[in-house]
C-alpha cells in the first residue's frame, strides 16, 4: 500500500541541553556507532524499495498503534512495522491499566481529580529526574489521547475504582486511584486478524471474563463474600458472552485488539515479521527504516518522520549487562520476547542520547518453570513476609512493586529474597493460578522456586538461610502482626498497602501471623514488565542528542524512550498511559498540529 501526500517534515528547533542524569556509552564507542550508522544509511538507499509513507511507525504496542491511529486521523499515510509474528507487544500481554490523570473516563465517574492535583502529584513522584515541560506535556495531552482513541476505535474504558495511586499520601495523590482499563471487547471485530494477537501473559480461567480490577477480589474468593460475588460475576459475564457467540477480550487483549481494529478502519497496514535493522537518513533527516521483510532487506521511506515505539531491551542480555546492575538477565522479565532494544540501538547509532538505562518497570518475580511469575497480591496478603539471605526482613512487602526491587538491589543479601508463608495463608488465598489449599506444581519444587517444610528450622535449611535468624524474624513479625503494627517497615501505613489485602483480617488487613505448618518459601528475584530507559526525548516526543539538539525526523514513545516517570511509578498504568500519550504527541507533532 503506497500513499498520497508529499508534505515536508515539520521543522525542529533545538531544545535546551537536558540536565538530567544520562547513561551513555563511552565517547569512542559512541563515535564508532554513529559512523557505522551513517555508512549503513548511505548504503540503504540502494535497497529494494518497500513503499513510501508520510509516517513510518516501528512497533505495534500501545505506543506504536496509538501513534499510527493518530497520524491517520490527521490525514497522513502510515505503516506500522512489527518485528514479531503477532501484534500488540507487551501491551497485549499486560493487565492494561492506564494512568492518565483528568481523563474523560475518570471525570465521568466522578473522580475528584484536577490539573493542579495531578501536576503536584506527578512532580512529587518524579522529582527532578524528568524536565517539567515533559511532565506538563504528558498531563496536558493525556486526556485528549483517551478521547481520541475512543473516537477512532471501538475501545471503551472503565475506572479501576479503589486501585490507589502508588503514593496517595503525597500532595495530589488519590487513595481511590486514577487508573482506568479497557472495557470488554468482542474479538470477532478483527475477523481472522484475531489469530495474530499476541497472547496474554496469563490467561483467565475458561468461561470467565475478568477485568484487572477483579483480580484482587478473585484472589480472596474463598474467604470473602465480595470476592465470591466478583468471581460469580466474572463467570456470569463469560456465560453471557458465550450465549451471544462472542469472543470476549479484556485487559491487554482488549487494548491491543481495539487499537488494531481502529487501524483497520483507518486503512493503516501492520506488517508483521518485519524487524527494524536500521534507520535511514537522507540530508541529515531520518527519512525511513531499513527492515527485513520476506527474508530480505528493504527500505521503507518516510516523508515526514519515523516514530519509534519498538519497546525496551529487556530480552537483550548484552544491553542489560552493559547498563544495569547485577545480578540481571533476560529470564526474569515478562516483557514481549521480541523486545531486544532494536529501536534504541538504531537511535544511538545516529547519536541519540540515552537516559534511565539502569532502570526498569521492576517487580518481585518468582522464577517458576516456563516463565517468571510477576508477584502482585501474594507478597502483600496477610500471613507472608519477605526475608533476605540472612533470614531477616528488609522491606515493606506491600510497597509499590518497583520500590521493592529497588530495595532488593540496594540491600546486601536480598537477591534472591524469599517470600515466607504458612499453610493458613495457602488455605485462604489464590496463589498465581493455584486455588487455595491445592498443592503447588511439583515442577516449582524441582526448580527451586518453591520449598516446603514442617518447621521453620527445616525451611531455613532448605533455602540456605540461618535458622535462628529466620525464627527470630518470624517471631517478631508475628507479635507485631497480632497488634496490627509494623514499626520496622510501616506495612499498612499507606492506603496503597491495603489494595491487595484481606479486609476480614483485623486490625491491619496487611498483617497476620504465621502459625500453621507446613511453612512455605518462594524464591523472589528482580523481575520486570520491561525496561524503562531509552532514547531521550523532549516534550514533543522528538529524539535528542546529548547536546540537546533534535535529530530531525526521529520521534520515540513507550519503552523505546526514557520514561516520563523517571525512576518512580505514579500508579497502575504508568507504563501504558504515557506510552499512548507520547505516541499521540509524536503523531501530532509530525502532522504539524501539536
Coordinates of C-alpha atoms in Angstrom, one line a residue:
X1 CA 0.0 0.0 0.0
X2 CA 1.6 3.3 -1.1
X3 CA 0.3 6.7 -0.2
X4 CA -0.7 10.1 -1.3
X5 CA 0.8 13.3 0.3
X6 CA 4.2 14.7 -0.2
X7 CA 4.4 17.3 2.6
X8 CA 7.8 18.3 4.0
X9 CA 8.6 17.3 7.6
X10 CA 8.0 19.9 10.2
X11 CA 10.9 22.0 11.2
X12 CA 12.5 21.2 14.5
X13 CA 14.2 23.7 16.8
X14 CA 17.0 22.7 19.2
X15 CA 15.9 22.2 22.8
X16 CA 17.8 23.4 25.8
X17 CA 20.5 21.0 26.8
X18 CA 18.9 18.5 29.2
X19 CA 20.2 18.5 32.7
X20 CA 19.1 15.1 34.0
X21 CA 21.3 12.2 34.5
X22 CA 22.3 10.2 31.4
X23 CA 23.5 6.7 31.0
X24 CA 25.7 6.8 27.8
X25 CA 28.3 4.7 26.1
X26 CA 31.8 5.9 26.1
X27 CA 32.7 8.7 23.7
X28 CA 34.9 6.5 21.5
X29 CA 32.3 3.7 21.3
X30 CA 29.5 6.2 20.5
X31 CA 31.6 7.8 17.7
X32 CA 32.2 4.4 16.1
X33 CA 28.5 3.6 16.4
X34 CA 27.5 6.9 14.7
X35 CA 29.9 6.3 11.9
X36 CA 28.6 2.8 11.3
X37 CA 25.0 4.1 11.3
X38 CA 25.8 6.8 8.7
X39 CA 27.6 4.3 6.5
X40 CA 24.7 1.8 6.7
X41 CA 22.3 4.7 6.0
X42 CA 24.2 5.6 2.8
X43 CA 24.1 2.0 1.6
X44 CA 20.4 1.7 2.4
X45 CA 19.3 3.9 -0.5
X46 CA 20.2 1.1 -2.8
X47 CA 18.0 -1.4 -1.1
X48 CA 14.8 -2.7 -2.6
X49 CA 12.0 -0.1 -2.0
X50 CA 9.1 -1.4 0.1
X51 CA 6.9 1.7 -0.1
X52 CA 6.8 5.4 0.8
X53 CA 4.5 6.8 3.6
X54 CA 4.2 10.1 5.4
X55 CA 4.9 8.3 8.7
X56 CA 6.6 5.0 9.5
X57 CA 5.9 3.6 12.9
X58 CA 8.2 1.0 14.5
X59 CA 6.3 -1.4 16.8
X60 CA 2.7 -2.4 17.3
X61 CA 2.4 -2.0 21.0
X62 CA 0.3 0.7 22.8
X63 CA 2.7 3.5 21.8
X64 CA 3.0 2.5 18.2
X65 CA -0.6 1.8 17.4
X66 CA -1.8 4.9 19.2
X67 CA 0.7 6.9 17.1
X68 CA -0.4 5.4 13.9
X69 CA -4.1 5.8 14.7
X70 CA -3.4 9.5 15.4
X71 CA -1.3 10.1 12.3
X72 CA -4.1 8.5 10.2
X73 CA -6.6 10.8 11.8
X74 CA -4.6 13.8 10.6
X75 CA -4.8 12.6 7.0
X76 CA -1.3 11.2 6.9
X77 CA -0.4 7.9 5.3
X78 CA 1.1 5.5 7.7
X79 CA 2.5 2.0 8.1
X80 CA 3.3 0.0 11.3
X81 CA 6.3 -2.3 11.1
X82 CA 6.3 -5.1 13.7
X83 CA 9.2 -7.5 14.4
X84 CA 7.0 -10.2 15.9
X85 CA 4.6 -12.6 14.1
X86 CA 1.9 -11.1 16.3
X87 CA 0.7 -7.6 17.1
X88 CA 0.3 -6.0 20.5
X89 CA 3.7 -6.3 22.0
X90 CA 3.9 -6.2 25.8
X91 CA 0.7 -4.2 26.0
X92 CA -1.3 -7.2 24.7
X93 CA 0.3 -9.4 27.5
X94 CA -0.5 -6.9 30.3
X95 CA -3.3 -6.0 32.6
X96 CA -3.6 -2.8 30.6
X97 CA -4.0 -0.4 33.4
X98 CA -3.7 3.2 32.1
X99 CA -2.6 6.0 34.3
X100 CA -3.6 9.3 32.8
X101 CA -5.0 12.0 35.2
X102 CA -8.1 14.0 34.4
X103 CA -9.1 11.8 31.5
X104 CA -12.8 11.9 30.5
X105 CA -13.5 8.4 31.9
X106 CA -12.4 9.4 35.3
X107 CA -14.3 12.7 35.3
X108 CA -17.4 11.0 34.1
X109 CA -17.1 8.5 37.0
X110 CA -16.9 11.4 39.5
X111 CA -13.3 11.1 40.4
X112 CA -12.2 14.3 42.2
X113 CA -9.2 14.9 40.0
X114 CA -7.9 18.4 38.9
X115 CA -5.0 19.5 36.8
X116 CA -3.4 21.1 39.8
X117 CA -3.7 17.9 41.9
X118 CA -2.2 15.9 39.1
X119 CA 0.7 18.3 38.5
X120 CA 1.5 18.4 42.2
X121 CA 1.4 14.6 42.5
X122 CA 3.5 13.8 39.4
X123 CA 6.1 16.4 40.4
X124 CA 6.3 14.9 43.8
X125 CA 6.6 11.3 42.5
X126 CA 9.0 12.0 39.6
X127 CA 11.1 14.8 41.2
X128 CA 14.0 16.3 39.2
X129 CA 14.7 13.2 37.0
X130 CA 12.4 14.4 34.2
X131 CA 12.1 18.0 32.9
X132 CA 9.0 19.8 34.0
X133 CA 8.0 20.5 30.4
X134 CA 7.8 16.8 29.6
X135 CA 5.7 16.2 32.7
X136 CA 3.4 19.1 31.6
X137 CA 3.1 17.6 28.1
X138 CA 2.0 14.3 29.5
X139 CA -0.6 15.8 31.7
X140 CA -1.9 18.2 29.1
X141 CA -2.2 15.7 26.2
X142 CA -3.2 12.6 28.2
X143 CA -6.9 13.3 28.4
X144 CA -7.1 14.1 24.7
X145 CA -5.3 10.8 23.9
X146 CA -8.1 8.9 25.6
X147 CA -10.8 10.9 23.9
X148 CA -9.1 10.5 20.5
X149 CA -8.7 6.7 20.9
X150 CA -12.4 6.3 21.9
X151 CA -13.5 8.4 18.9
X152 CA -11.4 6.4 16.4
X153 CA -11.6 2.9 17.7
X154 CA -14.1 0.5 19.4
X155 CA -12.3 0.9 22.7
X156 CA -14.1 2.0 25.8
X157 CA -12.7 2.2 29.3
X158 CA -13.7 1.8 32.9
X159 CA -12.3 3.3 36.1
X160 CA -10.4 0.8 38.3
X161 CA -12.1 2.1 41.4
X162 CA -10.1 1.7 44.6
X163 CA -6.8 1.0 42.9
X164 CA -4.9 3.6 44.8
X165 CA -2.2 5.8 43.3
X166 CA 1.1 4.3 44.5
X167 CA 1.9 7.2 46.8
X168 CA -1.5 8.6 47.8
X169 CA -0.1 10.4 50.8
X170 CA 1.9 12.7 48.6
X171 CA 0.4 16.1 47.5
X172 CA -2.3 15.5 44.9
X173 CA -2.4 11.7 45.4
X174 CA -5.7 9.9 45.2
X175 CA -6.3 6.9 47.6
X176 CA -9.2 5.8 45.3
X177 CA -7.0 5.9 42.3
X178 CA -6.7 7.4 38.8
X179 CA -6.2 4.2 36.8
X180 CA -8.5 3.0 34.0
X181 CA -8.6 -0.1 31.9
X182 CA -10.2 -1.3 28.7
X183 CA -13.8 -2.4 28.8
X184 CA -14.8 -5.8 27.4
X185 CA -14.4 -6.1 23.6
X186 CA -15.7 -8.7 21.2
X187 CA -12.7 -10.2 19.4
X188 CA -14.8 -11.0 16.4
X189 CA -14.4 -7.5 15.2
X190 CA -11.0 -8.4 14.0
X191 CA -12.0 -11.5 12.0
X192 CA -9.0 -13.7 11.0
X193 CA -6.6 -11.0 12.4
X194 CA -7.6 -12.0 15.9
X195 CA -5.3 -15.1 15.5
X196 CA -2.3 -12.7 15.2
X197 CA -2.9 -11.0 18.6
X198 CA 0.0 -11.5 20.9
X199 CA -1.3 -13.9 23.7
X200 CA -1.7 -12.7 27.3
X201 CA 1.0 -13.2 29.9
X202 CA -1.6 -15.2 32.0
X203 CA -4.8 -16.5 30.6
X204 CA -8.1 -16.1 32.5
X205 CA -10.0 -19.2 33.6
X206 CA -12.0 -20.7 30.8
X207 CA -15.6 -19.4 30.6
X208 CA -14.8 -16.3 32.7
X209 CA -14.5 -12.6 31.7
X210 CA -12.1 -11.0 34.2
X211 CA -11.0 -7.3 34.4
X212 CA -7.8 -6.2 36.1
X213 CA -9.9 -4.6 38.9
X214 CA -11.4 -8.0 39.6
X215 CA -8.1 -9.7 40.3
X216 CA -7.8 -8.6 43.9
X217 CA -11.2 -9.9 44.7
X218 CA -10.9 -13.2 42.8
X219 CA -7.8 -13.9 44.9
X220 CA -10.0 -13.7 48.0
X221 CA -13.0 -15.6 46.7
X222 CA -12.5 -18.5 49.2
X223 CA -12.7 -16.3 52.3
X224 CA -14.5 -13.1 51.3
X225 CA -18.2 -12.6 50.3
X226 CA -17.3 -9.8 47.9
X227 CA -14.6 -12.0 46.4
X228 CA -17.0 -14.8 45.8
X229 CA -19.5 -12.4 44.3
X230 CA -17.0 -10.9 41.9
X231 CA -15.9 -14.4 40.9
X232 CA -19.5 -15.3 40.2
X233 CA -19.9 -12.0 38.2
X234 CA -16.9 -12.9 36.1
X235 CA -18.4 -16.3 35.3
X236 CA -21.8 -14.7 34.5
X237 CA -20.1 -12.3 32.1
X238 CA -18.4 -15.2 30.4
X239 CA -21.6 -17.2 30.1
X240 CA -23.5 -14.2 28.6
X241 CA -20.7 -13.7 26.1
X242 CA -20.8 -17.3 25.1
X243 CA -24.5 -17.2 24.6
X244 CA -24.1 -14.3 22.3
X245 CA -21.4 -16.1 20.3
X246 CA -18.8 -13.5 21.3
X247 CA -15.0 -13.9 21.8
X248 CA -14.7 -11.7 24.9
X249 CA -11.5 -9.8 25.4
X250 CA -10.4 -7.8 28.4
X251 CA -7.2 -6.2 29.8
X252 CA -4.3 -6.1 27.3
X253 CA -6.0 -8.3 24.9
X254 CA -8.9 -5.8 24.6
X255 CA -6.5 -2.8 24.4
X256 CA -4.4 -4.2 21.6
X257 CA -7.4 -5.6 19.6
X258 CA -9.2 -2.3 19.9
X259 CA -6.3 -0.3 18.6
X260 CA -5.7 -2.8 15.8
X261 CA -9.4 -2.5 14.9
X262 CA -9.1 1.2 14.7
X263 CA -6.1 0.9 12.4
X264 CA -8.0 -1.5 10.1
X265 CA -10.9 1.0 9.9
X266 CA -8.4 3.8 9.1
X267 CA -6.7 1.7 6.4
X268 CA -3.3 1.6 8.2
X269 CA -1.4 -1.6 7.3
X270 CA 0.5 -3.5 10.0
X271 CA 3.4 -5.5 8.6
X272 CA 4.3 -8.4 10.9
X273 CA 7.6 -10.4 10.8
X274 CA 9.3 -7.1 9.7
X275 CA 12.1 -6.3 12.1
X276 CA 13.9 -3.0 12.1
X277 CA 17.6 -3.2 11.0
X278 CA 18.4 0.5 11.0
X279 CA 17.1 4.0 10.5
X280 CA 17.6 5.6 7.1
X281 CA 19.0 9.2 7.0
X282 CA 18.9 11.4 4.0
X283 CA 20.2 15.0 4.0
X284 CA 20.6 14.9 7.8
X285 CA 17.0 13.9 8.4
X286 CA 15.6 10.5 9.3
X287 CA 13.6 9.5 6.2
X288 CA 12.8 5.9 6.7
X289 CA 13.5 2.5 8.1
X290 CA 15.7 -0.4 6.9
X291 CA 13.9 -3.6 7.6
X292 CA 13.9 -7.3 6.9
X293 CA 10.8 -8.4 5.1
X294 CA 10.1 -11.7 3.4
X295 CA 13.6 -12.9 4.1
X296 CA 15.4 -10.0 2.6
X297 CA 16.4 -6.4 3.4
X298 CA 14.4 -3.4 2.1
X299 CA 13.8 0.3 2.7
X300 CA 10.5 1.9 3.8
X301 CA 10.7 5.6 3.2
X302 CA 9.1 8.3 5.4
X303 CA 8.2 11.7 4.0
X304 CA 7.6 13.3 7.4
X305 CA 9.1 11.1 10.1
X306 CA 9.7 7.8 11.9
X307 CA 8.1 7.2 15.3
X308 CA 10.0 4.5 17.3
X309 CA 7.7 2.5 19.5
X310 CA 9.6 -0.7 19.5
X311 CA 9.7 -1.4 23.2
X312 CA 12.6 -1.8 25.6
X313 CA 15.7 -4.0 25.8
X314 CA 14.6 -6.5 28.4
X315 CA 15.5 -9.5 26.3
X316 CA 18.9 -8.2 25.2
X317 CA 21.4 -9.8 27.6
X318 CA 24.3 -7.6 26.3
X319 CA 22.4 -4.4 26.9
X320 CA 21.3 -5.4 30.3
X321 CA 24.9 -6.3 31.2
X322 CA 26.1 -3.0 29.8
X323 CA 23.6 -0.7 31.5
X324 CA 22.1 -2.4 34.6
X325 CA 23.0 -3.7 38.0
X326 CA 23.9 -7.3 38.6
X327 CA 22.5 -9.9 39.0
X328 CA 20.4 -9.3 35.9
X329 CA 19.3 -11.4 33.0
X330 CA 16.7 -11.9 30.3
X331 CA 14.8 -14.8 32.0
X332 CA 13.2 -12.8 34.8
X333 CA 11.2 -10.4 32.6
X334 CA 7.6 -10.8 31.4
X335 CA 8.0 -8.3 28.6
X336 CA 7.5 -9.4 25.0
X337 CA 10.3 -11.7 23.9
X338 CA 11.0 -9.6 20.8
X339 CA 12.0 -6.6 22.9
X340 CA 15.7 -6.5 22.3
X341 CA 16.3 -2.8 22.1
X342 CA 16.4 -2.6 18.3
X343 CA 15.0 0.9 18.1
X344 CA 17.1 2.2 21.0
X345 CA 20.3 0.9 19.3
X346 CA 19.3 2.3 15.9
X347 CA 18.8 5.8 17.5
X348 CA 22.1 5.5 19.4
X349 CA 23.9 4.9 16.2
X350 CA 22.6 8.2 15.0
X351 CA 23.9 10.0 18.0
X352 CA 20.8 9.9 20.2
X353 CA 21.2 10.4 23.9
X354 CA 20.0 7.7 26.2
X355 CA 18.6 8.0 29.7
X356 CA 17.3 5.9 32.6
X357 CA 19.0 2.8 31.1
X358 CA 19.8 1.4 34.5
X359 CA 16.1 1.2 35.4
X360 CA 13.1 -1.0 34.6
X361 CA 9.4 -1.4 35.5
X362 CA 10.5 -3.6 38.3
X363 CA 8.5 -6.1 40.3
X364 CA 9.3 -9.1 42.5
X365 CA 9.0 -12.3 40.5
X366 CA 9.0 -16.0 41.2
X367 CA 11.1 -17.9 38.6
X368 CA 8.7 -20.7 38.1
X369 CA 9.4 -23.0 35.1
X370 CA 8.2 -21.7 31.8
X371 CA 8.1 -18.0 32.5
X372 CA 8.6 -15.9 35.7
X373 CA 5.5 -15.0 37.7
X374 CA 5.2 -11.3 38.4
X375 CA 4.2 -11.3 42.1
X376 CA 1.5 -8.7 42.9
X377 CA -1.0 -9.8 45.6
X378 CA 0.9 -12.7 47.0
X379 CA 3.7 -10.7 48.7
X380 CA 1.1 -8.2 50.2
X381 CA -1.6 -10.6 51.5
X382 CA -1.6 -11.1 55.3
X383 CA 0.4 -14.1 56.6
X384 CA 3.5 -13.6 54.5
X385 CA 6.8 -11.7 54.8
X386 CA 10.0 -11.2 52.7
X387 CA 13.4 -12.1 54.1
X388 CA 16.9 -11.7 52.6
X389 CA 19.7 -14.2 52.6
X390 CA 20.4 -13.5 56.3
X391 CA 16.9 -14.6 57.2
X392 CA 15.8 -11.0 58.1
X393 CA 13.1 -8.7 56.8
X394 CA 14.4 -5.8 54.7
X395 CA 11.4 -4.1 53.1
X396 CA 7.7 -3.2 53.4
X397 CA 6.3 -6.2 51.4
X398 CA 3.2 -4.2 50.4
X399 CA 5.1 -1.2 49.0
X400 CA 4.9 -0.5 45.2
X401 CA 6.5 -3.3 43.4
X402 CA 9.1 -1.1 41.7
X403 CA 10.2 0.1 45.1
X404 CA 10.6 -3.4 46.5
X405 CA 13.0 -4.3 43.7
X406 CA 15.0 -1.1 44.1
X407 CA 15.4 -2.1 47.8
X408 CA 16.4 -5.6 46.8
X409 CA 19.3 -4.2 44.7
X410 CA 20.3 -1.7 47.5
X411 CA 20.3 -4.4 50.2
X412 CA 23.3 -6.6 50.7
X413 CA 21.8 -10.1 50.6
X414 CA 18.3 -9.7 49.0
X415 CA 18.8 -11.3 45.6
X416 CA 17.3 -13.8 45.8
X417 CA 14.8 -12.9 48.6
X418 CA 12.3 -15.3 50.0
X419 CA 8.6 -15.0 50.5
X420 CA 7.8 -16.9 53.7
X421 CA 4.2 -18.1 54.3
X422 CA 2.3 -20.8 56.3
X423 CA -0.4 -23.2 55.4
X424 CA -3.1 -20.9 56.8
X425 CA -2.1 -18.5 54.1
X426 CA -2.2 -21.2 51.5
X427 CA -5.6 -22.4 52.6
X428 CA -7.1 -19.0 52.2
X429 CA -5.7 -17.3 49.1
X430 CA -5.2 -18.0 45.4
X431 CA -1.5 -18.2 44.6
X432 CA -0.8 -17.4 40.9
X433 CA -3.4 -19.7 39.3
X434 CA -3.3 -22.4 42.1
X435 CA -6.5 -22.5 44.1
X436 CA -6.4 -22.3 47.9
X437 CA -5.4 -25.4 49.7
X438 CA -4.5 -27.2 46.5
X439 CA -0.9 -28.5 46.1
X440 CA 1.6 -26.4 44.1
X441 CA 3.1 -28.0 40.9
X442 CA 5.9 -30.4 41.5
X443 CA 7.9 -28.5 39.0
X444 CA 8.1 -25.5 41.3
X445 CA 9.8 -27.6 43.9
X446 CA 12.0 -29.3 41.4
X447 CA 13.2 -26.0 40.1
X448 CA 13.9 -24.5 43.5
X449 CA 11.2 -21.8 43.0
X450 CA 9.2 -23.2 46.0
X451 CA 10.2 -25.0 49.2
X452 CA 8.0 -26.6 51.9
X453 CA 8.9 -27.8 55.4
X454 CA 7.1 -28.7 58.7
X455 CA 9.2 -26.4 60.8
X456 CA 10.9 -23.0 60.3
X457 CA 14.3 -24.5 61.0
X458 CA 13.8 -27.1 58.3
X459 CA 12.6 -24.5 55.9
X460 CA 15.6 -22.3 56.7
X461 CA 17.9 -25.2 55.9
X462 CA 16.1 -25.8 52.6
X463 CA 16.6 -22.3 51.4
X464 CA 20.0 -21.7 52.9
X465 CA 19.4 -19.0 55.5
X466 CA 20.3 -19.1 59.2
X467 CA 17.6 -20.9 61.1
X468 CA 17.9 -18.8 64.3
X469 CA 17.6 -15.6 62.3
X470 CA 14.5 -16.8 60.5
X471 CA 12.9 -18.0 63.7
X472 CA 13.6 -14.6 65.4
X473 CA 12.3 -12.7 62.4
X474 CA 9.1 -14.7 62.2
X475 CA 8.5 -14.4 66.0
X476 CA 9.0 -10.6 65.9
X477 CA 6.8 -10.3 62.8
X478 CA 4.0 -12.4 64.4
X479 CA 4.0 -10.4 67.6
X480 CA 3.7 -7.1 65.6
X481 CA 1.1 -8.6 63.3
X482 CA -1.2 -9.6 66.2
X483 CA -1.2 -5.9 67.2
X484 CA -1.6 -4.8 63.6
X485 CA 1.6 -2.7 63.7
X486 CA 4.8 -2.7 61.7
X487 CA 7.2 -0.2 63.3
X488 CA 10.1 -1.8 61.4
X489 CA 8.9 -1.2 57.8
X490 CA 5.5 0.5 58.2
X491 CA 3.5 -2.0 56.3
X492 CA -0.1 -0.8 56.2
X493 CA 0.7 2.9 56.8
X494 CA -0.2 3.8 53.2
X495 CA -3.6 3.4 51.6
X496 CA -1.9 1.6 48.7
X497 CA -0.6 -1.1 51.0
X498 CA -4.1 -2.3 51.6
X499 CA -5.1 -2.8 48.0
X500 CA -4.1 -6.4 47.6
X501 CA -5.1 -7.5 51.1
X502 CA -7.8 -9.3 53.1
X503 CA -10.3 -6.8 54.7
X504 CA -11.5 -9.6 57.0
X505 CA -8.1 -9.5 58.8
X506 CA -8.1 -7.0 61.7
X507 CA -6.8 -4.7 63.0
X508 CA -4.5 -4.4 59.9
X509 CA -5.5 -6.1 56.7
X510 CA -1.9 -6.3 55.6
X511 CA -0.7 -8.3 58.6
X512 CA -1.4 -11.7 60.0
X513 CA 0.9 -14.1 62.0
X514 CA 2.4 -17.3 60.6
X515 CA 1.4 -20.2 62.8
X516 CA 0.2 -23.3 60.9
X517 CA 2.7 -25.7 59.4
X518 CA 3.8 -26.7 56.9
X519 CA 5.7 -23.5 56.1
X520 CA 6.4 -22.4 52.5
X521 CA 9.2 -20.3 50.9
X522 CA 9.1 -18.9 47.4
X523 CA 12.3 -17.6 45.6
X524 CA 12.0 -13.9 44.7
X525 CA 14.1 -12.3 42.0
X526 CA 14.1 -8.8 40.4
X527 CA 11.6 -9.3 37.7
X528 CA 10.2 -6.6 35.4
X529 CA 7.4 -5.7 33.0
X530 CA 10.0 -4.2 30.7
X531 CA 12.9 -1.8 30.8
X532 CA 12.2 2.0 31.2
X533 CA 15.3 3.6 29.7
X534 CA 15.8 4.5 26.1
X535 CA 16.0 7.3 23.6
X536 CA 16.0 10.8 25.3
X537 CA 13.0 12.8 24.0
X538 CA 11.7 16.3 24.6
X539 CA 8.1 17.4 25.4
X540 CA 7.2 17.0 21.7
X541 CA 8.5 13.4 21.6
X542 CA 11.4 14.4 19.4
X543 CA 14.6 12.4 19.9
X544 CA 17.5 14.5 21.3
X545 CA 21.3 14.3 21.0
X546 CA 23.4 14.7 24.1
X547 CA 23.8 18.4 23.5
X548 CA 20.0 18.9 23.5
X549 CA 19.6 19.3 19.7
X550 CA 16.9 17.5 17.9
X551 CA 17.6 14.6 15.4
X552 CA 15.3 15.7 12.6
X553 CA 12.6 13.3 11.6
X554 CA 13.0 11.0 14.6
X555 CA 10.4 10.5 17.4
X556 CA 10.0 8.0 20.1
X557 CA 7.4 6.8 22.6
X558 CA 6.8 4.0 25.0
X559 CA 9.6 1.8 26.4
X560 CA 11.9 2.7 23.5
X561 CA 12.1 6.2 25.1
X562 CA 13.2 7.3 28.5
X563 CA 10.2 7.2 30.8
X564 CA 8.4 10.4 31.9
X565 CA 8.0 8.6 35.3
X566 CA 11.8 8.8 35.8
X567 CA 12.9 6.3 38.4
X568 CA 9.5 6.1 40.0
X569 CA 6.0 4.8 39.3
X570 CA 2.9 7.0 39.9
X571 CA 0.2 4.4 39.7
X572 CA -1.1 1.3 37.9
X573 CA -0.7 2.0 34.2
X574 CA 2.3 4.4 34.4
X575 CA 3.8 2.4 31.5
X576 CA 0.9 2.3 29.1
X577 CA -0.6 5.7 29.9
X578 CA 2.5 7.7 28.9
X579 CA 3.2 5.3 26.0
X580 CA -0.1 6.1 24.4
X581 CA 0.1 9.8 25.2
X582 CA 3.6 10.3 23.7
X583 CA 2.6 8.3 20.7
X584 CA -0.3 10.7 20.3
X585 CA 2.0 13.7 20.8
X586 CA 4.6 12.3 18.3
X587 CA 2.0 11.8 15.6
X588 CA 0.5 15.3 16.1
X589 CA 4.0 16.8 16.0
X590 CA 4.8 15.0 12.8
X591 CA 1.5 16.3 11.4
X592 CA 2.3 19.9 12.4
X593 CA -0.8 20.2 14.6
X594 CA 0.6 19.9 18.1

